[in-house]
Amino acid sequence: MQALVSMIRITDILDKAQEYLSEEHLEMIEKAYIFSATVHQGQSRLSGEPYLIHPLEVTGMLVDMKLDIASIITGMLHDTVEDTLTTIEEIEEAFGKEVAFLVEGLTKISKIKFSSQLEQQAENFRKMMLAMSDDIRILLVRLADRMHNMRTLEYQPENKQKYISRETLEVYAPLASRLGINWMKVELEDLSFKYLFTEDYFDLIDRVAKKKEERDAYAEEVKRIIRENLEAFHLQAEVEGRAKHFYSIFNKMNEQHINFDEVYDLTAFRIILEANEVKGCYEALSVVHALWKPVPGRFKDYIAMPKANNYRSLHTTVIGPYGERVEIQIRTREMHEWAEEGIAAHWRYKEGKVSPDGGEDHIKRLRELFELQQEHKDAREFMHSLKMALFPDEVYIFTPRGDVKAFPKGATPIDFAYSIHTDVGNQCVGAKVNRNIVPLKYKLQNGDTVDIITQPGHHPSKDWLKYAVTSRAISKIKQWIKTEERDKSIAIGRDVLEREFKKVHLKLNQAARTDEFKEILAEQSLATADDLLALIGYGKISAKYIVNRIMPEEEVKEEIPVEKQKKKTKKSADAGISITGVDDVMVRFARCCTPLPGDDVVGYITRGRGVSVHVATCPGVQEMDPERLVDVKWNIGQKQAFPVNIRVICIDKRGLLSELSNVISNLGINISSANIDTIRGENATCDFELDVSDLDQFNTLVSALRKLKSVQTIERLRGSLPGGKRKAYM
Ligand code: MN
């Protein structure tokens, strides 16, 4: 049990912590230690050690990184909510809101499991981890947690070793790198390498070890030459020659398809200048370049152009003393600290203030680097902004299969559905988030697992546009609505136009074959009849206009003299009409509404054909020039016959016509024409043109007809009867 020998103790942690934390803080660490020891009591790790070792080791790492007191306490408590009966409320009561918030964050992100088999998913997982770490400290504690788990991975079964190593290599090591914490990245990579490619790992260790003496002697020689030359120019610097870490050698061999013997630069050299001056770095560079010939295209200036994680250094490769390539990094002590510790180096509090190691300068530079214009009250706010700058406003969502998808903040299940497939979006009726049904307007949260419920035949609604935020979803919904609206408009247009054509006894499909119809399509630059129907449906073209083009107005609207050919027009007095202020005007009764004495009527002064009398409610009147309308009154002296059209719908049976005719004749009413039409089924449509004396007689007739058992409905028809049937009239 080797681990027991090197077992960390609380006193080790307190010793290190007292270097930068107050007495009060040390007491808090002790309190957290006792709390953790109490709730984890009886639990043990797979190694057989008491569980408490784990939070202690994690906390020890955080103290080494000189993180603030809240991070330290969080390290001690990080598994209590996840693995014991402890609640967040208890943590908050004992250690305050800040610690409770951090522990809760850790509990949340510990549930993110990198399960996807897809390579390209790793970046989304990293982003998700970062987005879910509302505070960078959550991620720092999580990295320390993972580091200790990797260091003790040997106790896990093999399948778990592989899974955890893969997750570490693809998610955690790159995150450490992104945060600039090089030592973590290197160690996490090498540990993962060991478990993922065990044979290669031990083979490489063997090979590196075999050449160790030779390489050490070589490294000493190169270091000595560099040091002497720097001294000649009065540059004070530490020169390091360190073996590259195994995983980077392994990567190099794979990427360049070379074997171990061909990897000549196993050792990387580093010049760390003591003076915190940028110019010293460039001076050192020129010393090196004067000494050995630089390899073209290998110089990189990360001082002028720092990496996104604020890594700053000069990199160059030169041809060394034996004609071999030598990689050299040049940086100041301050840059070196950042390069190794990254964000952790700057997450240091001392009684609420950033540590005095020039951190303020770094923060200032970082602000500029990430172009953060706004002022930051404290380091935490700054870190938050830093995170926002590194990772835009996105939420990361799991598919049911465990893949991660990124969405803009505020995205809803509708956006998710359309990201899968247009059909999934269109037929989406609901969504389950973490197995619970949510409304479609639910705003997706980081780490949610979303499952879309679809129903074939279901359609998007206009409301969805209020909830969708991705351009894909919005355009797909709009496209659907447009198509649907067009279908509706075509149906409406067809209906309107058919009715309008019916008035002139034309069928739409007949009209559509006419040249005039084709002319209209061409004029409007329309490809199909449907396009025209859609425009009519939208109300952009009137159906009347189309009809008038195909059947010019005079053929449609012209009043046809009422009483057949023999009685064309009458003088007003004879016609039984008096016109206010005018005598003896030619009068005719409008064919379109066939007024009866008793109807409210109105006169229209025609051009050269006297006054035509319409029922006041006749739709035709609405379209007439109001200037030419005159008041007219019935003035019936002697009995006259007025034509009226009536439609009786009856149950079809034998002798129907004679039954109806009897009723009509018994009232002394003349039948000018009759037509019976039996359209499939039981109902017969009977149209009559009758001569009645007035509205009273007409109403009497209607009552009499109603009494017949077979009669269903009776309708006084305005306007002429269907012309096609006119010839069939008696
Ligand atoms: Mn843990």
XYZ file of C-alpha atoms and ligand atoms in Angstrom:
731
model
C 0.000 0.000 0.000
C 2.342 2.603 -1.296
C -0.336 5.297 -1.330
C -0.673 5.103 2.442
C 2.947 6.040 2.909
C 2.627 9.242 0.938
C -0.878 9.877 2.263
C -1.597 13.544 2.550
C -2.714 14.821 5.937
C -4.744 17.828 6.910
C -1.693 19.344 8.601
C 0.179 19.312 5.269
C -2.648 21.285 3.733
C -2.814 23.760 6.593
C 0.971 24.224 6.458
C 0.830 25.161 2.815
C -2.338 27.227 3.187
C -0.983 29.382 5.973
C 1.569 30.751 3.505
C -1.138 32.771 1.822
C -4.378 32.439 3.789
C -5.475 34.021 7.083
C -5.917 32.291 10.441
C -9.659 32.573 10.043
C -9.435 30.820 6.674
C -7.347 28.035 8.170
C -10.089 27.453 10.724
C -12.603 27.223 7.943
C -10.466 24.605 6.201
C -10.370 22.578 9.411
C -14.107 22.886 9.774
C -14.586 21.659 6.208
C -12.188 18.804 6.884
C -14.198 17.675 9.923
C -17.456 18.023 7.988
C -16.105 15.963 5.093
C -14.590 13.333 7.406
C -17.933 12.993 9.195
C -20.138 12.559 6.142
C -17.693 10.347 4.236
C -17.118 8.173 7.318
C -17.151 4.471 6.544
C -16.720 5.023 2.808
C -13.594 3.749 1.145
C -11.995 3.998 -2.262
C -11.277 1.050 -4.535
C -7.675 1.254 -3.351
C -8.915 0.326 0.108
C -8.005 3.720 1.499
C -10.573 5.733 3.437
C -12.601 7.884 1.038
C -11.478 11.046 2.806
C -8.061 10.679 1.125
C -9.619 11.792 -2.137
C -11.000 15.186 -1.055
C -7.779 15.759 0.893
C -5.613 15.144 -2.181
C -7.834 17.362 -4.315
C -7.695 20.112 -1.700
C -3.914 19.750 -1.496
C -3.652 20.405 -5.228
C -5.881 23.470 -4.949
C -3.725 24.826 -2.126
C -0.622 24.232 -4.279
C -2.319 26.260 -6.973
C -2.895 28.933 -4.300
C -6.588 29.197 -5.063
C -8.932 31.241 -2.877
C -10.532 29.974 0.312
C -13.911 29.195 -1.280
C -12.189 26.937 -3.831
C -10.230 25.176 -1.069
C -13.372 24.497 0.992
C -15.157 23.352 -2.152
C -12.349 20.887 -2.854
C -12.833 19.396 0.585
C -16.606 19.123 0.132
C -16.845 18.461 -3.595
C -18.213 14.900 -3.333
C -20.398 15.318 -0.254
C -23.649 16.120 -2.047
C -23.011 13.589 -4.804
C -21.900 10.683 -2.619
C -23.395 11.214 0.834
C -26.745 12.261 2.295
C -25.545 15.848 2.651
C -27.752 18.503 1.069
C -26.796 21.794 -0.534
C -28.823 23.538 2.171
C -26.632 22.017 4.868
C -23.502 23.165 3.025
C -24.898 26.644 2.694
C -25.788 26.784 6.361
C -22.331 25.663 7.432
C -20.122 27.351 4.792
C -22.175 30.078 3.150
C -23.723 30.784 -0.215
C -20.520 30.990 -2.254
C -19.260 27.529 -1.281
C -22.739 26.062 -1.683
C -22.900 27.537 -5.175
C -19.540 26.037 -6.118
C -20.359 22.603 -4.657
C -23.675 22.598 -6.463
C -21.902 23.471 -9.711
C -19.499 20.570 -9.217
C -22.346 18.196 -8.490
C -23.986 19.327 -11.713
C -20.968 18.959 -13.985
C -19.947 15.638 -12.467
C -23.058 14.256 -14.129
C -21.866 15.156 -17.617
C -20.555 11.957 -19.117
C -18.661 11.970 -22.366
C -20.405 9.047 -24.000
C -20.335 9.949 -27.666
C -18.323 7.809 -30.017
C -17.902 10.708 -32.420
C -14.541 12.449 -32.505
C -15.974 15.836 -33.350
C -18.217 15.694 -30.297
C -15.302 16.298 -27.953
C -15.170 20.029 -28.613
C -18.853 20.377 -27.830
C -18.321 18.509 -24.580
C -15.494 20.817 -23.626
C -17.664 23.806 -24.373
C -20.493 22.307 -22.397
C -18.228 21.762 -19.405
C -17.101 25.325 -19.600
C -20.562 26.749 -20.120
C -21.848 24.767 -17.157
C -19.063 25.971 -14.939
C -20.770 29.230 -14.112
C -17.639 30.072 -12.174
C -14.161 29.148 -13.429
C -13.345 27.838 -9.934
C -15.834 25.005 -10.477
C -13.755 23.861 -13.418
C -10.475 24.233 -11.542
C -11.761 22.018 -8.714
C -13.129 19.583 -11.269
C -9.730 19.376 -12.974
C -8.005 18.683 -9.647
C -10.656 16.055 -8.921
C -9.990 14.374 -12.258
C -6.238 14.633 -11.732
C -6.399 12.641 -8.500
C -8.755 10.094 -10.049
C -6.315 9.629 -12.925
C -3.409 9.229 -10.510
C -5.303 6.406 -8.792
C -6.851 4.893 -11.908
C -4.993 1.597 -11.462
C -7.642 0.449 -8.964
C -10.456 0.742 -11.480
C -11.516 -2.179 -13.698
C -10.043 -2.060 -17.199
C -13.154 -0.914 -19.052
C -13.509 2.015 -16.669
C -9.837 2.855 -17.027
C -10.284 3.111 -20.772
C -13.484 5.125 -20.574
C -12.169 7.596 -17.989
C -8.855 7.954 -19.845
C -10.560 8.688 -23.106
C -12.751 11.309 -21.475
C -9.678 12.802 -19.826
C -7.687 12.911 -23.036
C -10.474 14.380 -25.116
C -12.203 16.668 -22.661
C -10.198 17.450 -19.523
C -6.645 17.746 -20.855
C -7.697 20.164 -23.617
C -9.670 22.154 -21.051
C -6.582 22.425 -18.838
C -4.678 23.551 -21.906
C -7.298 26.103 -22.797
C -7.096 27.520 -19.312
C -3.335 27.689 -19.731
C -2.562 25.133 -16.997
C 0.238 23.281 -18.744
C 1.377 21.026 -15.895
C -2.133 19.575 -15.654
C -2.445 19.117 -19.374
C 0.872 17.269 -19.556
C 0.161 14.970 -16.633
C -3.417 14.226 -17.701
C -2.226 13.385 -21.217
C 0.526 11.063 -20.089
C -1.763 9.249 -17.646
C -4.456 8.811 -20.299
C -1.831 7.655 -22.777
C -0.718 5.010 -20.314
C -4.195 3.465 -20.016
C -5.377 3.938 -23.579
C -2.245 2.757 -25.406
C -0.574 0.769 -22.686
C 1.865 -1.134 -24.924
C 2.999 1.950 -26.806
C 3.359 3.792 -23.542
C 5.693 1.295 -21.898
C 7.594 0.768 -25.135
C 8.222 4.501 -25.334
C 9.275 4.701 -21.686
C 11.783 1.922 -22.340
C 13.250 3.619 -25.359
C 13.487 6.994 -23.680
C 15.148 5.407 -20.648
C 17.737 3.592 -22.767
C 18.970 6.832 -24.245
C 18.736 8.733 -20.998
C 22.472 9.105 -20.218
C 23.337 10.067 -23.725
C 20.484 12.561 -23.836
C 21.280 14.045 -20.444
C 24.857 14.694 -21.496
C 23.641 16.291 -24.703
C 21.133 18.482 -22.850
C 23.825 19.654 -20.436
C 26.041 20.631 -23.343
C 23.373 22.643 -25.145
C 22.355 24.374 -21.915
C 25.977 25.308 -21.157
C 26.528 26.815 -24.612
C 23.317 28.860 -24.398
C 24.071 30.031 -20.860
C 27.606 31.181 -21.764
C 26.402 33.110 -24.762
C 23.610 34.813 -22.814
C 26.079 35.817 -20.118
C 28.307 37.383 -22.743
C 25.399 39.717 -23.485
C 24.601 40.229 -19.800
C 21.287 38.464 -20.015
C 20.308 36.759 -16.755
C 18.331 33.655 -17.440
C 17.586 30.154 -16.334
C 18.068 27.577 -19.093
C 16.023 24.397 -18.899
C 16.370 21.252 -20.960
C 13.445 18.975 -20.362
C 12.348 15.763 -21.939
C 9.141 16.279 -23.830
C 6.244 14.464 -22.289
C 5.517 11.018 -23.609
C 2.197 11.727 -25.173
C 3.636 14.572 -27.265
C 6.424 12.266 -28.521
C 3.852 9.590 -29.294
C 1.755 12.166 -31.177
C 4.738 13.366 -33.147
C 5.593 9.811 -34.213
C 2.019 9.230 -35.338
C 1.520 12.538 -37.078
C 4.829 12.461 -38.949
C 4.783 8.681 -39.484
C 8.245 8.277 -38.024
C 9.654 5.789 -35.557
C 11.247 6.610 -32.262
C 14.815 6.761 -33.580
C 13.772 9.462 -35.990
C 12.495 11.712 -33.226
C 15.636 13.741 -32.625
C 14.211 16.546 -30.520
C 13.176 14.601 -27.446
C 14.464 17.439 -25.364
C 12.971 20.904 -25.524
C 14.975 23.841 -24.268
C 13.639 26.853 -22.498
C 15.218 30.184 -21.684
C 13.505 31.921 -18.776
C 14.679 35.487 -18.393
C 14.817 36.839 -14.880
C 14.057 40.431 -15.829
C 10.379 40.933 -16.601
C 11.117 42.759 -19.814
C 9.892 41.753 -23.201
C 12.968 43.154 -24.904
C 15.155 40.625 -23.067
C 13.315 37.852 -24.877
C 14.104 39.285 -28.286
C 17.718 39.881 -27.248
C 18.001 36.257 -26.161
C 16.443 35.208 -29.454
C 19.029 37.095 -31.462
C 21.781 35.507 -29.334
C 20.436 32.040 -30.140
C 20.001 32.821 -33.838
C 23.536 34.174 -34.005
C 24.752 30.976 -32.406
C 22.818 28.431 -34.459
C 21.096 28.740 -37.785
C 17.308 29.042 -37.417
C 15.078 26.673 -39.363
C 12.991 28.816 -41.708
C 9.296 29.024 -40.933
C 9.698 27.713 -37.401
C 9.839 31.005 -35.550
C 6.630 31.930 -33.710
C 6.123 35.156 -31.795
C 3.493 34.476 -29.149
C 4.582 37.618 -27.332
C 3.386 39.943 -30.066
C 0.489 37.572 -30.781
C -0.430 35.708 -27.580
C -2.517 32.541 -27.790
C -6.175 32.692 -26.797
C -5.306 31.432 -23.315
C -2.783 34.282 -22.948
C 0.200 32.013 -23.469
C 3.174 34.198 -24.350
C 6.592 33.010 -25.503
C 8.990 33.064 -28.422
C 9.388 29.706 -30.172
C 12.188 28.887 -32.510
C 13.885 25.832 -33.976
C 17.573 25.958 -34.823
C 20.172 23.598 -36.241
C 22.131 22.601 -33.152
C 25.793 21.717 -32.517
C 25.477 18.264 -34.169
C 23.385 19.388 -37.109
C 20.235 18.322 -35.258
C 17.090 20.319 -34.778
C 16.723 22.019 -31.430
C 13.464 23.544 -30.212
C 13.870 26.537 -27.944
C 11.253 28.579 -26.071
C 12.117 32.014 -24.741
C 10.019 33.831 -22.126
C 10.196 35.928 -18.997
C 9.634 34.458 -15.524
C 6.214 36.066 -15.453
C 5.221 34.587 -18.799
C 6.523 31.245 -17.618
C 4.310 31.305 -14.575
C 1.292 31.917 -16.727
C 2.374 29.227 -19.171
C 2.488 26.624 -16.420
C -0.403 27.675 -14.235
C -2.624 29.644 -16.543
C -5.802 31.038 -15.108
C -5.043 29.417 -11.774
C -2.092 31.762 -11.345
C -4.466 34.648 -11.434
C -7.210 33.268 -9.354
C -5.564 34.150 -6.136
C -7.206 36.074 -3.417
C -5.707 37.595 -0.431
C -8.452 39.011 1.748
C -10.574 39.721 -1.246
C -7.795 41.260 -3.313
C -5.869 39.931 -6.216
C -2.437 38.763 -5.117
C 0.405 41.244 -5.442
C 2.375 39.205 -7.971
C 1.613 41.620 -10.746
C -1.733 39.949 -11.347
C -3.388 43.264 -12.022
C -1.125 43.765 -15.012
C -2.023 40.374 -16.389
C -5.670 41.094 -15.943
C -5.249 44.372 -17.727
C -3.518 42.666 -20.593
C -6.114 39.963 -20.688
C -8.834 42.535 -20.842
C -7.208 44.047 -23.856
C -6.574 40.651 -25.316
C -10.188 39.644 -25.195
C -11.346 43.115 -26.125
C -13.477 43.445 -23.085
C -14.497 47.042 -23.037
C -16.482 47.137 -19.850
C -14.951 47.684 -16.445
C -14.671 44.769 -14.076
C -15.341 45.231 -10.418
C -13.422 42.215 -9.255
C -11.544 39.211 -10.452
C -14.575 36.968 -10.460
C -16.467 39.229 -12.763
C -13.404 39.344 -14.908
C -13.184 35.560 -15.048
C -16.814 35.431 -16.005
C -16.176 37.827 -18.851
C -13.163 35.842 -19.845
C -15.302 32.752 -20.118
C -17.877 34.610 -22.141
C -15.157 35.841 -24.456
C -13.692 32.385 -24.902
C -17.051 30.760 -25.303
C -19.914 32.682 -26.820
C -23.460 32.634 -25.527
C -24.336 29.073 -26.246
C -26.086 26.248 -24.490
C -25.015 22.646 -24.923
C -27.667 19.988 -25.157
C -27.553 16.207 -25.185
C -29.383 14.209 -27.818
C -31.002 11.001 -26.542
C -27.985 9.162 -28.015
C -25.543 11.171 -25.923
C -24.244 13.511 -28.578
C -23.916 17.175 -27.727
C -25.351 19.956 -29.835
C -24.694 23.652 -29.385
C -27.520 26.190 -29.560
C -27.753 29.915 -29.017
C -28.952 30.881 -25.543
C -32.750 30.980 -25.386
C -33.156 28.099 -27.834
C -36.231 25.906 -27.360
C -37.147 22.289 -28.168
C -38.389 23.598 -31.531
C -34.848 24.621 -32.458
C -33.602 21.259 -31.270
C -36.239 19.405 -33.332
C -35.361 21.255 -36.536
C -31.658 20.647 -35.917
C -32.349 16.919 -36.204
C -34.486 16.948 -39.335
C -37.065 19.192 -40.988
C -39.697 16.475 -40.606
C -38.939 16.108 -36.913
C -39.427 19.854 -36.588
C -42.607 20.002 -38.620
C -44.199 17.075 -36.802
C -43.038 18.058 -33.342
C -45.878 18.008 -30.824
C -43.923 18.128 -27.607
C -40.609 17.506 -25.914
C -39.180 15.671 -22.961
C -36.307 17.328 -21.170
C -34.508 15.041 -18.754
C -37.506 12.715 -19.129
C -40.069 15.343 -18.123
C -42.566 16.791 -20.564
C -41.947 20.479 -21.148
C -43.816 23.067 -23.223
C -42.345 23.857 -26.633
C -41.438 27.331 -25.435
C -39.170 25.889 -22.703
C -35.728 27.476 -22.803
C -33.055 24.794 -23.024
C -30.489 24.672 -20.226
C -26.902 23.485 -20.383
C -26.693 19.728 -19.968
C -30.362 19.068 -20.739
C -31.121 15.818 -22.498
C -33.838 16.522 -25.036
C -36.166 14.030 -26.637
C -38.630 15.257 -29.258
C -42.121 13.794 -29.470
C -43.472 13.751 -33.011
C -46.833 12.906 -34.483
C -47.202 12.166 -38.179
C -49.433 14.700 -39.877
C -48.828 17.340 -37.245
C -47.959 20.797 -38.514
C -45.984 23.789 -37.293
C -47.926 26.771 -36.070
C -47.243 30.474 -36.535
C -46.737 30.747 -32.770
C -43.569 28.730 -33.086
C -41.875 31.712 -34.662
C -42.077 33.375 -31.240
C -40.091 30.569 -29.644
C -37.602 29.525 -32.308
C -34.241 31.303 -32.250
C -32.073 29.379 -34.713
C -32.220 30.605 -38.279
C -32.699 27.040 -39.469
C -35.866 26.531 -37.422
C -37.230 29.962 -38.293
C -36.734 29.523 -42.031
C -38.211 26.017 -41.994
C -41.305 27.179 -40.096
C -41.748 30.159 -42.420
C -41.348 27.936 -45.423
C -44.038 25.613 -44.133
C -46.427 28.443 -43.351
C -45.885 29.917 -46.794
C -46.663 26.622 -48.489
C -49.706 26.101 -46.349
C -50.964 29.625 -46.897
C -50.575 29.166 -50.611
C -52.611 25.950 -50.512
C -55.314 27.722 -48.557
C -55.267 30.703 -50.890
C -55.597 28.480 -53.935
C -58.635 26.797 -52.393
C -60.232 30.124 -51.531
C -59.379 31.572 -54.933
C -60.876 28.565 -56.686
C -64.070 28.846 -54.670
C -64.481 32.574 -55.291
C -63.737 32.331 -58.990
C -65.997 29.321 -59.507
C -68.878 31.189 -57.941
C -68.204 34.249 -60.005
C -68.112 32.200 -63.204
C -71.286 30.426 -62.175
C -73.104 33.743 -62.293
C -72.350 33.911 -65.979
C -72.988 30.222 -66.448
C -69.441 29.296 -67.108
C -67.398 26.582 -65.500
C -63.929 27.422 -64.243
C -62.261 24.659 -66.237
C -64.014 25.916 -69.369
C -62.904 29.463 -68.664
C -59.364 28.302 -68.009
C -59.156 26.981 -71.542
C -59.949 30.333 -73.102
C -57.311 32.503 -74.706
C -58.321 35.394 -72.472
C -57.483 33.333 -69.412
C -54.056 32.463 -70.806
C -53.590 36.128 -71.643
C -54.232 37.076 -68.023
C -51.656 34.549 -66.809
C -49.091 35.964 -69.205
C -49.829 39.556 -68.198
C -49.368 38.710 -64.530
C -46.269 36.602 -65.289
C -47.885 33.573 -63.716
C -46.910 30.044 -64.610
C -50.024 28.134 -63.687
C -53.722 28.599 -63.044
C -52.968 27.792 -59.383
C -50.742 30.839 -59.210
C -53.671 32.964 -60.351
C -56.044 31.263 -57.912
C -53.562 31.936 -55.101
C -53.493 35.638 -56.002
C -57.291 35.726 -55.999
C -57.268 33.913 -52.645
C -54.805 36.455 -51.211
C -57.172 39.182 -52.489
C -54.567 40.636 -54.819
C -56.689 40.168 -57.935
C -60.484 40.292 -57.927
C -62.457 37.382 -59.297
C -64.821 39.844 -60.954
C -61.962 41.273 -62.932
C -61.135 37.843 -64.294
C -64.747 37.128 -65.169
C -65.137 40.492 -66.870
C -62.076 39.828 -68.947
C -63.463 36.539 -70.155
C -67.136 37.586 -70.281
C -67.242 41.337 -70.914
C -69.549 43.277 -68.632
C -72.340 44.096 -71.085
C -72.981 40.422 -71.613
C -73.231 39.840 -67.910
C -74.916 42.725 -66.319
C -77.126 44.190 -68.921
C -80.695 44.232 -67.863
C -82.795 42.046 -70.013
C -86.314 43.380 -70.500
C -88.568 41.618 -68.126
C -91.749 40.465 -69.650
C -90.252 38.557 -72.517
C -90.006 40.197 -75.899
C -93.575 41.478 -76.092
C -93.491 43.739 -73.054
C -90.139 45.453 -73.087
C -90.692 48.611 -71.169
C -93.652 50.481 -69.775
C -94.300 54.003 -68.748
C -93.862 54.336 -65.016
C -97.544 54.764 -64.369
C -98.447 51.636 -66.287
C -95.662 49.712 -64.655
C -97.137 50.359 -61.228
C -94.162 52.453 -60.107
C -94.004 56.075 -59.187
C -90.721 57.905 -59.318
C -90.258 60.822 -56.984
C -90.428 64.086 -58.924
C -90.619 62.487 -62.338
C -93.497 61.324 -64.464
C -93.801 59.050 -67.374
C -90.365 57.642 -67.498
C -89.588 54.412 -69.197
C -89.348 51.705 -66.544
C -88.117 48.158 -66.599
C -87.642 45.652 -63.819
C -84.156 44.452 -63.254
C -83.563 40.924 -64.316
C -80.929 40.459 -61.687
C -83.332 40.686 -58.754
C -86.858 40.543 -60.174
C -88.637 42.858 -57.717
C -92.167 42.134 -56.624
C -94.675 44.708 -55.435
C -94.102 44.860 -51.708
C -90.301 44.605 -51.975
C -88.270 47.642 -51.003
C -87.108 48.962 -54.327
C -84.764 51.541 -55.746
C -84.454 53.003 -59.246
C -81.400 53.387 -61.369
C -81.243 55.841 -64.193
C -79.736 53.960 -67.118
C -78.150 55.591 -70.123
C -80.940 56.030 -72.591
C -83.117 53.158 -71.415
C -85.053 54.762 -68.652
C -85.113 53.659 -65.051
C -84.456 50.117 -64.025
C -86.025 49.018 -60.800
C -84.022 46.866 -58.392
C -84.718 45.394 -55.009
C -82.990 47.743 -52.557
C -80.783 44.960 -51.257
C -79.732 43.780 -54.712
C -75.950 43.339 -54.721
C -75.826 44.993 -58.133
C -77.102 48.243 -56.635
C -74.099 48.458 -54.325
C -71.843 48.772 -57.320
C -73.872 51.379 -59.142
C -73.091 55.063 -59.355
C -74.988 56.497 -56.338
C -75.549 59.751 -58.261
C -77.870 57.930 -60.644
C -80.004 56.194 -57.995
C -83.550 57.526 -57.528
C -86.302 56.816 -55.027
C -89.180 54.778 -56.433
C -92.411 53.495 -54.904
C -94.904 50.867 -55.852
C -98.075 52.313 -57.196
C -100.220 49.419 -58.293
C -103.518 50.419 -59.859
C -104.668 47.282 -61.531
C -103.473 43.754 -61.107
C -100.326 42.958 -62.984
C -98.167 39.910 -63.277
C -94.588 40.080 -62.058
C -92.047 37.385 -62.744
C -90.383 35.700 -59.829
C -88.025 32.763 -59.645
C -88.346 30.186 -56.936
C -86.374 27.093 -56.074
C -88.022 24.301 -54.134
C -85.912 21.458 -52.887
C -87.963 18.295 -52.321
C -87.556 14.665 -51.557
C -87.717 13.079 -54.978
C -90.770 10.947 -55.595
C -93.211 10.085 -58.281
C -95.739 12.749 -59.173
C -93.722 15.467 -57.504
C -94.072 17.990 -60.271
C -97.845 17.602 -60.495
C -98.159 17.977 -56.743
C -96.212 21.253 -56.806
C -97.988 22.517 -59.914
C -101.354 21.873 -58.284
C -100.524 23.993 -55.282
C -99.251 26.805 -57.498
C -102.169 26.720 -59.903
C -104.737 26.550 -57.107
C -103.543 29.992 -55.997
C -104.128 31.314 -59.493
C -100.467 31.715 -60.191
C -99.124 31.194 -63.680
C -96.095 29.025 -64.196
C -93.888 30.445 -66.951
C -91.307 27.736 -66.739
C -90.340 24.833 -64.577
C -87.318 22.619 -64.347
C -86.703 19.630 -62.145
C -83.220 18.445 -61.582
C -82.472 15.311 -59.638
C -78.852 15.373 -58.702
C -77.688 12.070 -57.343
C -79.596 10.875 -54.336
C -82.975 11.654 -52.989
C -83.334 15.430 -53.309
C -84.872 17.068 -56.344
C -84.258 20.698 -57.163
C -87.327 22.303 -58.719
C -86.907 25.731 -60.272
C -89.998 27.692 -61.309
C -90.459 30.975 -63.045
C -93.845 32.271 -61.932
C -95.986 35.301 -62.538
C -97.280 36.698 -59.272
C -99.161 39.883 -58.534
C -97.180 40.939 -55.490
C -95.150 39.905 -52.476
C -98.280 38.926 -50.501
C -99.311 36.412 -53.107
C -95.782 35.114 -53.266
C -95.669 34.652 -49.484
C -99.005 32.834 -49.551
C -97.565 30.474 -52.138
C -94.497 29.813 -50.020
C -96.662 28.918 -46.991
C -98.771 26.590 -49.089
C -95.727 24.819 -50.509
C -94.204 24.438 -47.036
C -97.157 22.334 -45.997
C -96.198 19.632 -48.476
C -94.387 16.788 -46.719
C -91.832 16.327 -49.441
C -90.723 19.973 -49.472
C -87.409 20.609 -47.734
C -86.503 24.200 -48.493
C -87.916 27.049 -50.512
C -85.830 29.866 -51.835
C -86.702 32.956 -53.830
C -84.004 33.236 -56.424
C -82.592 36.599 -57.182
C -81.442 36.969 -60.695
C -81.954 34.803 -63.683
C -82.165 31.066 -63.669
C -79.250 29.088 -64.946
C -79.159 30.011 -68.577
C -78.240 26.609 -69.845
C -81.623 25.369 -68.765
C -83.597 28.197 -70.176
C -84.273 26.297 -73.361
C -85.831 23.480 -71.451
C -88.462 25.707 -69.947
C -92.061 24.865 -70.705
Mn -14.152 13.587 -6.542
